[in-house]
mmCIF file of C-alpha atoms in Angstrom:
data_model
loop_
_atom_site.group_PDB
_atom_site.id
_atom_site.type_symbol
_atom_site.label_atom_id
_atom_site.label_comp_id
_atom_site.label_asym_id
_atom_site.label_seq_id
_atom_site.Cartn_x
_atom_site.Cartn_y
_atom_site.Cartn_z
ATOM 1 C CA UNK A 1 3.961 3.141 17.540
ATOM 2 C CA UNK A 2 2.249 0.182 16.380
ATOM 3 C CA UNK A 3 3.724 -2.168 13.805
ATOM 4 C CA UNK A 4 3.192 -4.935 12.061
ATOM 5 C CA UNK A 5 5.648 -7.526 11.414
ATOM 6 C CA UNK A 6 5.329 -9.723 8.253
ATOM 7 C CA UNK A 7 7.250 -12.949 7.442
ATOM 8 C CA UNK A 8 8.551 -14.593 5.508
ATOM 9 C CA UNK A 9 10.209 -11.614 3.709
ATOM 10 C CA UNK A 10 11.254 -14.436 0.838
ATOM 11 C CA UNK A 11 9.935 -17.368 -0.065
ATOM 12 C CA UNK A 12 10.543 -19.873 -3.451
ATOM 13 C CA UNK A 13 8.384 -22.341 -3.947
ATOM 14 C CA UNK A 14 7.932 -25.657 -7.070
ATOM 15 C CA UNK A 15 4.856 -24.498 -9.236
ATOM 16 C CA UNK A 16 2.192 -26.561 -7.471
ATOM 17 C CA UNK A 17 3.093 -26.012 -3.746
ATOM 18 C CA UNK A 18 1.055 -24.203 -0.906
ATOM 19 C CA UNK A 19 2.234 -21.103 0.242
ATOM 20 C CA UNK A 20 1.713 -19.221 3.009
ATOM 21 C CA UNK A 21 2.735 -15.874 4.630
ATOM 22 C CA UNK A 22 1.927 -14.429 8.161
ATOM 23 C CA UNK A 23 1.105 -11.049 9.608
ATOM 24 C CA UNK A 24 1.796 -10.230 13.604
ATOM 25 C CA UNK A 25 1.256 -6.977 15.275
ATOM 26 C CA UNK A 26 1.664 -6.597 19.123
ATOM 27 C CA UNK A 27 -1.716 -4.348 19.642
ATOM 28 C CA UNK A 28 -5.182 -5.499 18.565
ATOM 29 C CA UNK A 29 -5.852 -4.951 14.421
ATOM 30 C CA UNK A 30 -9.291 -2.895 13.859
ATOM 31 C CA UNK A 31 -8.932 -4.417 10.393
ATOM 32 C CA UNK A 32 -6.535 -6.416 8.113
ATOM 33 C CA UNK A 33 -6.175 -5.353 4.269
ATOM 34 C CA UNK A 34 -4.681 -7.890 1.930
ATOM 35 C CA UNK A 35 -2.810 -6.309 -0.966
ATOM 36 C CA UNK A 36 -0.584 -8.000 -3.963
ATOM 37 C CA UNK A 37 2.276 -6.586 -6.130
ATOM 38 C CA UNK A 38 2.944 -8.001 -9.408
ATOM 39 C CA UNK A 39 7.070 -6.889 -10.378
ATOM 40 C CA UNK A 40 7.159 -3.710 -11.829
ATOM 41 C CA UNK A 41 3.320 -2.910 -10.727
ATOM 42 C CA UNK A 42 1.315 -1.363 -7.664
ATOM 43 C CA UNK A 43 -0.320 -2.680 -5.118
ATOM 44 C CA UNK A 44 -3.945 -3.876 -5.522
ATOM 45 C CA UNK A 45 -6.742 -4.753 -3.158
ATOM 46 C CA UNK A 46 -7.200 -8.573 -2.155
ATOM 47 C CA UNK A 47 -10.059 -8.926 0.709
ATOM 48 C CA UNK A 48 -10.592 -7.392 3.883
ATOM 49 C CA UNK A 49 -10.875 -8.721 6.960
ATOM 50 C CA UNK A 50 -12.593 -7.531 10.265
ATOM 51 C CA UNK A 51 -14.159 -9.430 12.492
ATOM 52 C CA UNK A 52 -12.274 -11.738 14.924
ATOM 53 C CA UNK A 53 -11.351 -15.352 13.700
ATOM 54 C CA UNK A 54 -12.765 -14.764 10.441
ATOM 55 C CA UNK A 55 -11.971 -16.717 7.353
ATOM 56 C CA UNK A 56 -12.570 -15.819 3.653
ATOM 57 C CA UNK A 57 -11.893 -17.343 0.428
ATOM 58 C CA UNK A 58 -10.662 -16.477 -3.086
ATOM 59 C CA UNK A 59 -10.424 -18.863 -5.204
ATOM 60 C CA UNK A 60 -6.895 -20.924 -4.086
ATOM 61 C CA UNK A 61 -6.252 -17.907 -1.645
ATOM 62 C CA UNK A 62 -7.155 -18.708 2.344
ATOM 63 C CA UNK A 63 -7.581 -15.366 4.877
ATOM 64 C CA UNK A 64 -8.021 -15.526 8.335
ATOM 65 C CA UNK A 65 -7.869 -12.998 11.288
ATOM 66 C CA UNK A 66 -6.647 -14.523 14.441
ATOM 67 C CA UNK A 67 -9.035 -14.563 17.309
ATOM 68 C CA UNK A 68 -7.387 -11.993 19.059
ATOM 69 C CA UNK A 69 -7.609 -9.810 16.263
ATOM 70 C CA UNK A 70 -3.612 -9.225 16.605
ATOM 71 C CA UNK A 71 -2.592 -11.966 13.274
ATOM 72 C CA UNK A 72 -3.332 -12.720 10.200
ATOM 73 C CA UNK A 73 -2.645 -14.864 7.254
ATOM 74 C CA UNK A 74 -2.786 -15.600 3.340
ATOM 75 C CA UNK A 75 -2.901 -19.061 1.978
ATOM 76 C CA UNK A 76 -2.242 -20.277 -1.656
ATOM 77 C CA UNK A 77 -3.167 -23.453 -2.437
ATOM 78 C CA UNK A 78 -1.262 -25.223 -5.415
ATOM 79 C CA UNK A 79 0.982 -21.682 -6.424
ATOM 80 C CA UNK A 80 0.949 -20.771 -10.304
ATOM 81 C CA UNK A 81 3.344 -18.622 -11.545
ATOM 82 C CA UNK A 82 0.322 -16.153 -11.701
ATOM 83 C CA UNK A 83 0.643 -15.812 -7.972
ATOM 84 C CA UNK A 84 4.083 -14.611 -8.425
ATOM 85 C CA UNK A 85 4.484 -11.085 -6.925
ATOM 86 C CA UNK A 86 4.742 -9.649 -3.369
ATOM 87 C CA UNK A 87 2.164 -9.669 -0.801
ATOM 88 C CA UNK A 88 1.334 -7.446 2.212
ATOM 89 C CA UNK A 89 -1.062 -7.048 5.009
ATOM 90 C CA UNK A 90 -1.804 -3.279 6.310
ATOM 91 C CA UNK A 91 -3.842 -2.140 9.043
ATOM 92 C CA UNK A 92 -5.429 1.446 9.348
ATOM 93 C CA UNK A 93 -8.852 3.431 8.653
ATOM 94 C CA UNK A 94 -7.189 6.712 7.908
ATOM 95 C CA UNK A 95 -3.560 5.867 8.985
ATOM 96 C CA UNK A 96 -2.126 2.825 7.627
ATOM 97 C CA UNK A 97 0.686 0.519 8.715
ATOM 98 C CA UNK A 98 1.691 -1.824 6.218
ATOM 99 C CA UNK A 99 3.769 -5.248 6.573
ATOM 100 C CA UNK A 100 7.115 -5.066 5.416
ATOM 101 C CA UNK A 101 5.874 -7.566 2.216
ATOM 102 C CA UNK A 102 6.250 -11.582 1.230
ATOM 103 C CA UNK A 103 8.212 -11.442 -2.014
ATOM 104 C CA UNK A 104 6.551 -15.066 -3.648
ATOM 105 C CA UNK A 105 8.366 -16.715 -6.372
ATOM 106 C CA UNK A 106 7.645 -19.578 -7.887
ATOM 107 C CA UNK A 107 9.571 -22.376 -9.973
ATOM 108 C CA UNK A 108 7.637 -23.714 -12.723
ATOM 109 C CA UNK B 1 -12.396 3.744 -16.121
ATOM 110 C CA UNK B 2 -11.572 4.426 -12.510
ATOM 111 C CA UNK B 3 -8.564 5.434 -12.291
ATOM 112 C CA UNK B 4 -5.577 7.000 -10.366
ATOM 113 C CA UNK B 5 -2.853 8.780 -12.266
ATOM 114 C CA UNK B 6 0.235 10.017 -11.215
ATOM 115 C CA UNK B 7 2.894 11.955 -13.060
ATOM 116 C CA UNK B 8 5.979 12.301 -13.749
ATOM 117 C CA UNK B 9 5.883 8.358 -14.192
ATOM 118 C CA UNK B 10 10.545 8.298 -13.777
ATOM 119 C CA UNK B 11 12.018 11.308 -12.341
ATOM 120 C CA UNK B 12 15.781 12.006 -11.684
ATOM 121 C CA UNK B 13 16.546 15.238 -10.432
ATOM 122 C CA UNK B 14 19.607 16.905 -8.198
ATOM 123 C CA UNK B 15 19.323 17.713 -4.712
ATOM 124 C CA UNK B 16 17.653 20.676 -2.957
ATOM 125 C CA UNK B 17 15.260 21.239 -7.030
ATOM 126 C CA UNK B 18 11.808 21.798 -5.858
ATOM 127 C CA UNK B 19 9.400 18.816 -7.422
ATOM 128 C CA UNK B 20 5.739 18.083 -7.089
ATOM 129 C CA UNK B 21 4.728 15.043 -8.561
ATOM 130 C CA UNK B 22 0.896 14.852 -9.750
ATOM 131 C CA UNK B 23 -2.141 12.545 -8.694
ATOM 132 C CA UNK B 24 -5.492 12.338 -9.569
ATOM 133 C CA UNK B 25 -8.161 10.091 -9.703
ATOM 134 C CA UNK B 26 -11.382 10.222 -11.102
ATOM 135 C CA UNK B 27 -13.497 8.180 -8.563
ATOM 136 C CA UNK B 28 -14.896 11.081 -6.647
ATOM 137 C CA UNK B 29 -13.395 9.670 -3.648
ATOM 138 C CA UNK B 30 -13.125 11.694 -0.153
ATOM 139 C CA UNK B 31 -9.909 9.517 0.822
ATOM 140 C CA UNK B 32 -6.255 9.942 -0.726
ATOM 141 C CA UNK B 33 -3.031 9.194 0.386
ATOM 142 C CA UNK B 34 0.792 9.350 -0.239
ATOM 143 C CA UNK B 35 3.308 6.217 0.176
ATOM 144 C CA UNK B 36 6.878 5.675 -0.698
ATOM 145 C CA UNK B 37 8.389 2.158 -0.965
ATOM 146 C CA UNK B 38 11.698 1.324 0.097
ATOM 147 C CA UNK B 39 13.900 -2.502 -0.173
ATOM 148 C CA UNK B 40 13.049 -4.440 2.944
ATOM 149 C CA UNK B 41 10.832 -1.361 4.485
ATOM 150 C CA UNK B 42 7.294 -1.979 3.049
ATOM 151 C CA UNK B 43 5.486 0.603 2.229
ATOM 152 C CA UNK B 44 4.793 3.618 4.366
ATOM 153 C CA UNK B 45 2.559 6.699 4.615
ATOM 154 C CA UNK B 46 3.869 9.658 3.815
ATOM 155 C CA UNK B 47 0.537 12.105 4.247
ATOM 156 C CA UNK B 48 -2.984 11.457 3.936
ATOM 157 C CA UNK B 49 -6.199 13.765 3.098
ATOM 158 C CA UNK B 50 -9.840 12.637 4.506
ATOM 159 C CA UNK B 51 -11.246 15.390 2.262
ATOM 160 C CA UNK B 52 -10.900 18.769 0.663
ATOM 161 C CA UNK B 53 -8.716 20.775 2.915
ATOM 162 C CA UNK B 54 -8.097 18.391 5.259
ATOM 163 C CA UNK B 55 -4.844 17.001 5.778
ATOM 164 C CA UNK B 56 -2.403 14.821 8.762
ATOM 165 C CA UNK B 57 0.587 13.672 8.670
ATOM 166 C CA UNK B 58 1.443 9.573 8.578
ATOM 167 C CA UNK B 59 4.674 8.062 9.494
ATOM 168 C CA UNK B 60 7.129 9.388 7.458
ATOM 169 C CA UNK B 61 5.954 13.348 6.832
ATOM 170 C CA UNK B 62 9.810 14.449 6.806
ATOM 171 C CA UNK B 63 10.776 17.040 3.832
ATOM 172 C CA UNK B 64 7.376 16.496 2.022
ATOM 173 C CA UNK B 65 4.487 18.830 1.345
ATOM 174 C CA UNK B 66 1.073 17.859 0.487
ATOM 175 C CA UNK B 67 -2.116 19.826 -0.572
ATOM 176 C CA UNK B 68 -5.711 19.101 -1.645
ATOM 177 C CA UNK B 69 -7.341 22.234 -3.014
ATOM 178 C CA UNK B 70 -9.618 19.800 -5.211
ATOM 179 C CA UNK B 71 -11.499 16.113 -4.442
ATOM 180 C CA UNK B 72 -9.655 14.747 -7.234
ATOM 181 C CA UNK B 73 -5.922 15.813 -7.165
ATOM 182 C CA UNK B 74 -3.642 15.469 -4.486
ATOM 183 C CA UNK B 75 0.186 16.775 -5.035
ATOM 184 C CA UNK B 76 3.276 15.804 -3.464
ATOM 185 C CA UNK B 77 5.579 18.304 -2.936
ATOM 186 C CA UNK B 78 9.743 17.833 -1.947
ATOM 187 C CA UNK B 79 10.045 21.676 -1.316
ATOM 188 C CA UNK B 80 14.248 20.666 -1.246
ATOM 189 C CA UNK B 81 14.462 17.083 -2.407
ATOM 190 C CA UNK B 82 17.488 14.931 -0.634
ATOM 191 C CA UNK B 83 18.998 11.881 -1.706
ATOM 192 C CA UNK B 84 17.307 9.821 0.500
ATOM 193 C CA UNK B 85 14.337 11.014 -0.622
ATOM 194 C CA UNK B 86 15.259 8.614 -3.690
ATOM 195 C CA UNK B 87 12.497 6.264 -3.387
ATOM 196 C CA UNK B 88 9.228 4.791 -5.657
ATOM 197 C CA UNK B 89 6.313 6.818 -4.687
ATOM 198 C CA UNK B 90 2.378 5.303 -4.953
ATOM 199 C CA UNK B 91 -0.812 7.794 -4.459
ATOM 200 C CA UNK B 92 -3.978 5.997 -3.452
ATOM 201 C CA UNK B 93 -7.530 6.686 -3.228
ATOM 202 C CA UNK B 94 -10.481 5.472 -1.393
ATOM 203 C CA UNK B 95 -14.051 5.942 -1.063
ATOM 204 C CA UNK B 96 -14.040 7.540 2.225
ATOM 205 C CA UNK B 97 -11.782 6.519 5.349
ATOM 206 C CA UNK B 98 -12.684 3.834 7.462
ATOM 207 C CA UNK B 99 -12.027 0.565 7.743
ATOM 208 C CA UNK B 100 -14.273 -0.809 4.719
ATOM 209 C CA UNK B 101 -12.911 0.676 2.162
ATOM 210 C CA UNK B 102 -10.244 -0.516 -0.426
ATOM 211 C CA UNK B 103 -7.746 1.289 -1.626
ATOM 212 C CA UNK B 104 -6.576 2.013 -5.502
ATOM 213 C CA UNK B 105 -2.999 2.446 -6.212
ATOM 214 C CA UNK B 106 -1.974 5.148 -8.626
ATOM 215 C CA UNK B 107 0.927 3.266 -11.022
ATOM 216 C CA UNK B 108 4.081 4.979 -9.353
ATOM 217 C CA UNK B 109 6.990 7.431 -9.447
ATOM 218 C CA UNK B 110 10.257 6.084 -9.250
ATOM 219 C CA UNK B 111 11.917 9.061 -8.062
ATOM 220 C CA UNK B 112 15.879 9.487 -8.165
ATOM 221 C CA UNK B 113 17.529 12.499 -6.292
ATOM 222 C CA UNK B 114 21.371 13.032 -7.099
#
């Protein structure tokens, strides 16, 4: 079935460095959802993504769909311990397959 | 406010008790859906409803029930709950299904089965 990998699974990082975290799947991605988890709380909506190679922006937060439509990824520019929590991609319109999740922490 | 609710909030129970565990949101939306979270898994679907009486299974449909008599609530039922059933559960919502929509995150149920 199709999956979608997600890495790093971990990552620390000083208050003020980038972060980023990247999600692969082997079959072409109608879609790419962007979700974060604070500790303790559920997941909530980021952006979405559809069309191929495209690029949106949130503030210090960077998404972009691959060109093939088969990757994605989530930028932070300059991390504050706001951005703390984990992040995941998921793919779907009525089924969904989620990544497996980039727990972010950062050092202040 | 727009909400989803889900309840019991903590739940530890022994194995083979019948549970449901409560969600409802007050959106009016056509779309809800079940999830549990595991360490290192992700999250993953457990069922999902496109609308009134209309339900399919997602990944993981294994020694769960669902039903969706009404728009707005959507029980999960563990007819004869097993330990590794132990899990944190999240009901979501959308506005319909399809690839636009966003979905809303009830708050949880960390469910423990001894």
């Amino acid at each position: 079935g199709q999956q979608v990998m997600q890495i790093p699974q971990y990552q620390h990082v000083q208050e003020g460095e980038d972060f980023t975290t990247y999600c692969n799947s082997s079959t072409t991605l109608s879609n790419i959802q962007w979700y974060k988890q604070r500790p303790g709380g559920h997941p909530v909506f980021l952006i979405q993504l559809v069309k191929s190679g495209e690029v949106k922006k949130q503030k210090r937060l960077t998404f972009q769909f691959g060109e093939a439509k088969k990757n994605s990824s989530l930028h932070i520019t300059a991390t504050q311990t706001t951005d703390v929590g984990t992040y995941f991609c998921t793919s779907g319109t009525y089924k969904y397959i989620f990544g497996t999740g980039t727990r972010l922490k950062v050092l202040a | 406010e727009a909400q989803v609710t889900q309840n019991p909030r903590y739940l530890i129970t022994v194995t083979g008790k019948k549970l449901t565990v409560t969600c409802s949101q007050n959106m009016n939306h056509e779309y809800m859906s079940w999830y549990r979270q595991d360490p290192g898994l992700g999250l993953r679907q457990i069922y999902y409803s496109m609308n009134v009486e209309v339900t399919d299974k997602g990944d993981v449909p294994e020694g769960y029930k669902v039903s969706r008599k009404e728009k707005r609530n959507f029980p999960l039922i563990l007819e004869s709950p097993s330990p590794n059933q132990t899990s944190l559960y999240f009901c979501a919502s959308s506005f319909r299904a399809g690839r636009a929509y966003e979905q809303y995150f009830g708050p949880g149920t960390r469910l423990t089965v001894t």
